[in-house]
Amino acid sequence: MEKTQRKKILYIITQSEFGGAQRYLFELITHLLARRSLGEGRDPEKYDITVAAGPASSADEPGGDFLDRLKAQNCRIWRLKHLGRLIIPHKDILAYFELKKLINTIKPDILQLHSTKAGVLGSLAAKNYNSHIRKIGIHSQNLHVIYRIGGWAFLEDIPWWKKWLYIKAEKWTGKYKDIIINNCEAHRQLAIKLGIAPAEKIKTIYNGIDLNKLTFLNRQEARQKLTSSSQAVKQSSIVIGTIANFYKNKGLKYLIKAVSQLSIIPASTKGRWASGRNYQLLIIGDGAERKNIENLIQELNLENQVILTGKIKNAHQYLKAFDIFVLPSIKEGQPWSLMEAMAAELPIVATNVAAIPEMIEDGKSGLIIESKNPQAIAEKIGYLANNHKIAESLGKNARQVIEKKFTTQRMITGTIKTYEDKPKNT
């Protein structure tokens, strides 16, 4: 019996810092690697996988950066020197030639691009490669280019000219991509409206998590393990929490300002959240905005109320240390931390951006607010603190949404299906 030739896939992502896009890729690739070794799937086709990424913006990734983690899974990796998140023209030119050389070296059948910079430069390099292989006639079909974007860069809180530049770049390179994957329907509809690509090219594939792989420490143990010698997570406090990389898009300053507006729970409160209890804010994560966040905490005299833990490996394990989970983002795709908080049955306050209102029904599985609004955050936290039964019900409903709609299997199946779509020879 003739052995089926493995299809080569090259994945390129802008950074190797372990964020949402990297997590999606890690879940997908480790599944494909396992399927390859076990011979699973509905057909005998196997994949030859290479993953390339630019450097991490932080060198202290717990458990290693994205590429380190893939290497530990026996995946072939390629570290890119010049690809980065910021627009730096001379480095971007070098990155283009670096990607062009990589594609010519690997000669993949499928190229999957992640994040804006990789998407723009990678698709231009793919166009050059397709022109070359057509010219010399070594392949019957073009390189199949898939672009997955976790959140459009032009939605960030940036100057108008940068927004314009990002939209122009996406529209210019959209014609060189066969499929564009969004992780929320709102972003898909926006891309169609802006003319980034025809509607038939643009798909929505939600992120998903495997509930069988999620384990949570109980409330008391999680709080004990998060307590450092300098700052203690008090068992008696109402703990507001979030997990986030420290980027401006995460809106952490609005959450910190909201905490400054909170007071002790009033005497009328009954039950587990009884009167006379203080609030604490616990933020798991780190990043470029840390210094600004620390300055804001000092400015608002919140040193005794706000705890910054830094990055923690498998941070989701500590979610039950929180009484309320808040996601104050300005710009998102479909946040993993929110799915994990839903799986942990936490009452949630989150902003009305991107996929969040597609994940949470306001008043049923969480509370939705507009972004950049500390007062609204404070009001919703106070409401949940004074209505424990409602908070508990929201958390249970959120868990059911994850079980029904946002699973790893649905995410992986949807992505693999895009590999079967045939690229055009134009």
PDB file of C-alpha atoms in Angstrom, residues 79-200:
ATOM      1  CA  ARG A  79      13.369  31.351  16.017  1.00  0.00           C
ATOM      2  CA  LEU A  80      13.001  34.511  13.928  1.00  0.00           C
ATOM      3  CA  LYS A  81      15.394  37.368  14.674  1.00  0.00           C
ATOM      4  CA  HIS A  82      13.657  40.346  13.127  1.00  0.00           C
ATOM      5  CA  LEU A  83       9.886  39.796  13.400  1.00  0.00           C
ATOM      6  CA  GLY A  84       8.369  41.997  16.125  1.00  0.00           C
ATOM      7  CA  ARG A  85       5.114  43.594  17.201  1.00  0.00           C
ATOM      8  CA  LEU A  86       6.114  47.266  16.787  1.00  0.00           C
ATOM      9  CA  ILE A  87       6.321  49.022  13.418  1.00  0.00           C
ATOM     10  CA  ILE A  88      10.063  49.547  12.808  1.00  0.00           C
ATOM     11  CA  PRO A  89      10.571  49.929   9.036  1.00  0.00           C
ATOM     12  CA  HIS A  90      14.163  48.700   8.716  1.00  0.00           C
ATOM     13  CA  LYS A  91      13.482  45.677  10.949  1.00  0.00           C
ATOM     14  CA  ASP A  92      10.236  44.943   9.110  1.00  0.00           C
ATOM     15  CA  ILE A  93      12.121  44.822   5.793  1.00  0.00           C
ATOM     16  CA  LEU A  94      14.609  42.387   7.328  1.00  0.00           C
ATOM     17  CA  ALA A  95      11.713  40.352   8.713  1.00  0.00           C
ATOM     18  CA  TYR A  96      10.130  40.113   5.257  1.00  0.00           C
ATOM     19  CA  PHE A  97      13.311  38.686   3.751  1.00  0.00           C
ATOM     20  CA  GLU A  98      13.677  36.370   6.747  1.00  0.00           C
ATOM     21  CA  LEU A  99      10.167  34.996   6.157  1.00  0.00           C
ATOM     22  CA  LYS A 100      10.744  34.753   2.420  1.00  0.00           C
ATOM     23  CA  LYS A 101      13.878  32.661   3.029  1.00  0.00           C
ATOM     24  CA  LEU A 102      12.076  30.475   5.580  1.00  0.00           C
ATOM     25  CA  ILE A 103       9.186  29.700   3.224  1.00  0.00           C
ATOM     26  CA  ASN A 104      11.569  28.861   0.408  1.00  0.00           C
ATOM     27  CA  THR A 105      13.504  26.571   2.764  1.00  0.00           C
ATOM     28  CA  ILE A 106      10.506  24.714   4.228  1.00  0.00           C
ATOM     29  CA  LYS A 107       8.427  24.686   1.001  1.00  0.00           C
ATOM     30  CA  PRO A 108       5.167  24.184   2.908  1.00  0.00           C
ATOM     31  CA  ASP A 109       1.818  23.152   1.464  1.00  0.00           C
ATOM     32  CA  ILE A 110      -0.022  25.241   4.079  1.00  0.00           C
ATOM     33  CA  LEU A 111       1.110  28.513   5.628  1.00  0.00           C
ATOM     34  CA  GLN A 112      -0.811  29.605   8.738  1.00  0.00           C
ATOM     35  CA  LEU A 113      -0.107  33.148   9.923  1.00  0.00           C
ATOM     36  CA  HIS A 114      -0.897  34.627  13.347  1.00  0.00           C
ATOM     37  CA  SER A 115      -0.972  38.237  14.528  1.00  0.00           C
ATOM     38  CA  THR A 116      -0.944  41.372  12.391  1.00  0.00           C
ATOM     39  CA  LYS A 117       2.754  41.707  11.545  1.00  0.00           C
ATOM     40  CA  ALA A 118       3.165  38.024  10.666  1.00  0.00           C
ATOM     41  CA  GLY A 119      -0.067  38.213   8.664  1.00  0.00           C
ATOM     42  CA  VAL A 120       1.027  41.159   6.537  1.00  0.00           C
ATOM     43  CA  LEU A 121       4.675  40.248   5.967  1.00  0.00           C
ATOM     44  CA  GLY A 122       3.998  36.509   5.742  1.00  0.00           C
ATOM     45  CA  SER A 123       1.316  36.890   3.085  1.00  0.00           C
ATOM     46  CA  LEU A 124       3.602  39.115   1.001  1.00  0.00           C
ATOM     47  CA  ALA A 125       6.343  36.493   1.262  1.00  0.00           C
ATOM     48  CA  ALA A 126       3.798  33.822   0.280  1.00  0.00           C
ATOM     49  CA  LYS A 127       2.784  35.863  -2.781  1.00  0.00           C
ATOM     50  CA  ASN A 128       6.422  35.939  -3.875  1.00  0.00           C
ATOM     51  CA  TYR A 129       6.737  32.190  -3.306  1.00  0.00           C
ATOM     52  CA  ASN A 130       3.554  31.431  -5.278  1.00  0.00           C
ATOM     53  CA  SER A 131       4.797  33.548  -8.189  1.00  0.00           C
ATOM     54  CA  HIS A 132       8.066  31.638  -8.150  1.00  0.00           C
ATOM     55  CA  ILE A 133       6.571  28.126  -8.091  1.00  0.00           C
ATOM     56  CA  ARG A 134       4.132  29.004 -10.883  1.00  0.00           C
ATOM     57  CA  LYS A 135       6.992  30.351 -12.954  1.00  0.00           C
ATOM     58  CA  ILE A 136       9.102  27.194 -12.655  1.00  0.00           C
ATOM     59  CA  GLY A 137       6.109  24.814 -12.565  1.00  0.00           C
ATOM     60  CA  ILE A 138       7.165  22.711  -9.545  1.00  0.00           C
ATOM     61  CA  HIS A 139       3.719  22.616  -7.934  1.00  0.00           C
ATOM     62  CA  SER A 140       0.253  22.185  -9.360  1.00  0.00           C
ATOM     63  CA  GLN A 141      -1.270  24.429  -6.696  1.00  0.00           C
ATOM     64  CA  ASN A 142      -0.400  27.565  -4.789  1.00  0.00           C
ATOM     65  CA  LEU A 143       0.736  27.602  -1.204  1.00  0.00           C
ATOM     66  CA  HIS A 144      -2.482  27.577   0.856  1.00  0.00           C
ATOM     67  CA  VAL A 145      -2.391  30.697   3.070  1.00  0.00           C
ATOM     68  CA  ILE A 146      -4.509  30.850   6.220  1.00  0.00           C
ATOM     69  CA  TYR A 147      -4.514  33.928   8.442  1.00  0.00           C
ATOM     70  CA  ARG A 148      -5.894  33.764  11.960  1.00  0.00           C
ATOM     71  CA  ILE A 149      -6.335  37.071  13.736  1.00  0.00           C
ATOM     72  CA  GLY A 150      -7.172  37.139  17.447  1.00  0.00           C
ATOM     73  CA  GLY A 151      -8.183  40.797  17.352  1.00  0.00           C
ATOM     74  CA  TRP A 152      -7.803  43.434  14.647  1.00  0.00           C
ATOM     75  CA  ALA A 153      -4.925  45.816  15.444  1.00  0.00           C
ATOM     76  CA  PHE A 154      -6.897  48.812  14.149  1.00  0.00           C
ATOM     77  CA  LEU A 155      -9.306  48.385  17.081  1.00  0.00           C
ATOM     78  CA  GLU A 156      -6.587  49.228  19.587  1.00  0.00           C
ATOM     79  CA  ASP A 157      -6.467  52.536  21.436  1.00  0.00           C
ATOM     80  CA  ILE A 158      -3.970  54.083  18.990  1.00  0.00           C
ATOM     81  CA  PRO A 159      -3.733  57.285  16.847  1.00  0.00           C
ATOM     82  CA  TRP A 160      -6.053  57.538  13.840  1.00  0.00           C
ATOM     83  CA  TRP A 161      -3.181  57.325  11.336  1.00  0.00           C
ATOM     84  CA  LYS A 162      -2.060  53.994  12.771  1.00  0.00           C
ATOM     85  CA  LYS A 163      -5.614  52.668  12.519  1.00  0.00           C
ATOM     86  CA  TRP A 164      -5.733  53.804   8.893  1.00  0.00           C
ATOM     87  CA  LEU A 165      -2.357  52.201   8.190  1.00  0.00           C
ATOM     88  CA  TYR A 166      -3.415  48.859   9.699  1.00  0.00           C
ATOM     89  CA  ILE A 167      -6.677  48.799   7.729  1.00  0.00           C
ATOM     90  CA  LYS A 168      -4.830  49.604   4.483  1.00  0.00           C
ATOM     91  CA  ALA A 169      -2.268  46.860   5.184  1.00  0.00           C
ATOM     92  CA  GLU A 170      -4.996  44.288   5.900  1.00  0.00           C
ATOM     93  CA  LYS A 171      -6.931  45.202   2.734  1.00  0.00           C
ATOM     94  CA  TRP A 172      -3.767  45.199   0.611  1.00  0.00           C
ATOM     95  CA  THR A 173      -2.682  41.738   1.767  1.00  0.00           C
ATOM     96  CA  GLY A 174      -6.170  40.253   2.066  1.00  0.00           C
ATOM     97  CA  LYS A 175      -6.045  39.215  -1.590  1.00  0.00           C
ATOM     98  CA  TYR A 176      -3.003  37.023  -0.860  1.00  0.00           C
ATOM     99  CA  LYS A 177      -4.773  35.027   1.860  1.00  0.00           C
ATOM    100  CA  ASP A 178      -7.066  32.123   1.055  1.00  0.00           C
ATOM    101  CA  ILE A 179      -8.858  32.027   4.412  1.00  0.00           C
ATOM    102  CA  ILE A 180      -9.060  34.538   7.257  1.00  0.00           C
ATOM    103  CA  ILE A 181     -10.116  33.149  10.640  1.00  0.00           C
ATOM    104  CA  ASN A 182     -11.616  35.394  13.315  1.00  0.00           C
ATOM    105  CA  ASN A 183     -12.430  34.146  16.798  1.00  0.00           C
ATOM    106  CA  CYS A 184     -15.568  36.221  17.087  1.00  0.00           C
ATOM    107  CA  GLU A 185     -18.438  36.976  14.737  1.00  0.00           C
ATOM    108  CA  ALA A 186     -18.350  40.712  15.479  1.00  0.00           C
ATOM    109  CA  HIS A 187     -14.822  40.929  14.045  1.00  0.00           C
ATOM    110  CA  ARG A 188     -15.786  38.847  11.031  1.00  0.00           C
ATOM    111  CA  GLN A 189     -18.659  41.195  10.223  1.00  0.00           C
ATOM    112  CA  LEU A 190     -16.397  44.224  10.672  1.00  0.00           C
ATOM    113  CA  ALA A 191     -13.808  42.766   8.275  1.00  0.00           C
ATOM    114  CA  ILE A 192     -16.507  42.206   5.652  1.00  0.00           C
ATOM    115  CA  LYS A 193     -17.837  45.745   6.130  1.00  0.00           C
ATOM    116  CA  LEU A 194     -14.343  47.241   5.716  1.00  0.00           C
ATOM    117  CA  GLY A 195     -13.682  45.178   2.595  1.00  0.00           C
ATOM    118  CA  ILE A 196     -10.647  43.385   3.981  1.00  0.00           C
ATOM    119  CA  ALA A 197     -11.665  40.290   2.005  1.00  0.00           C
ATOM    120  CA  PRO A 198     -14.804  38.793   0.448  1.00  0.00           C
ATOM    121  CA  ALA A 199     -17.254  37.267   2.935  1.00  0.00           C
ATOM    122  CA  GLU A 200     -16.663  33.710   1.700  1.00  0.00           C
TER     123      GLU A 200
END
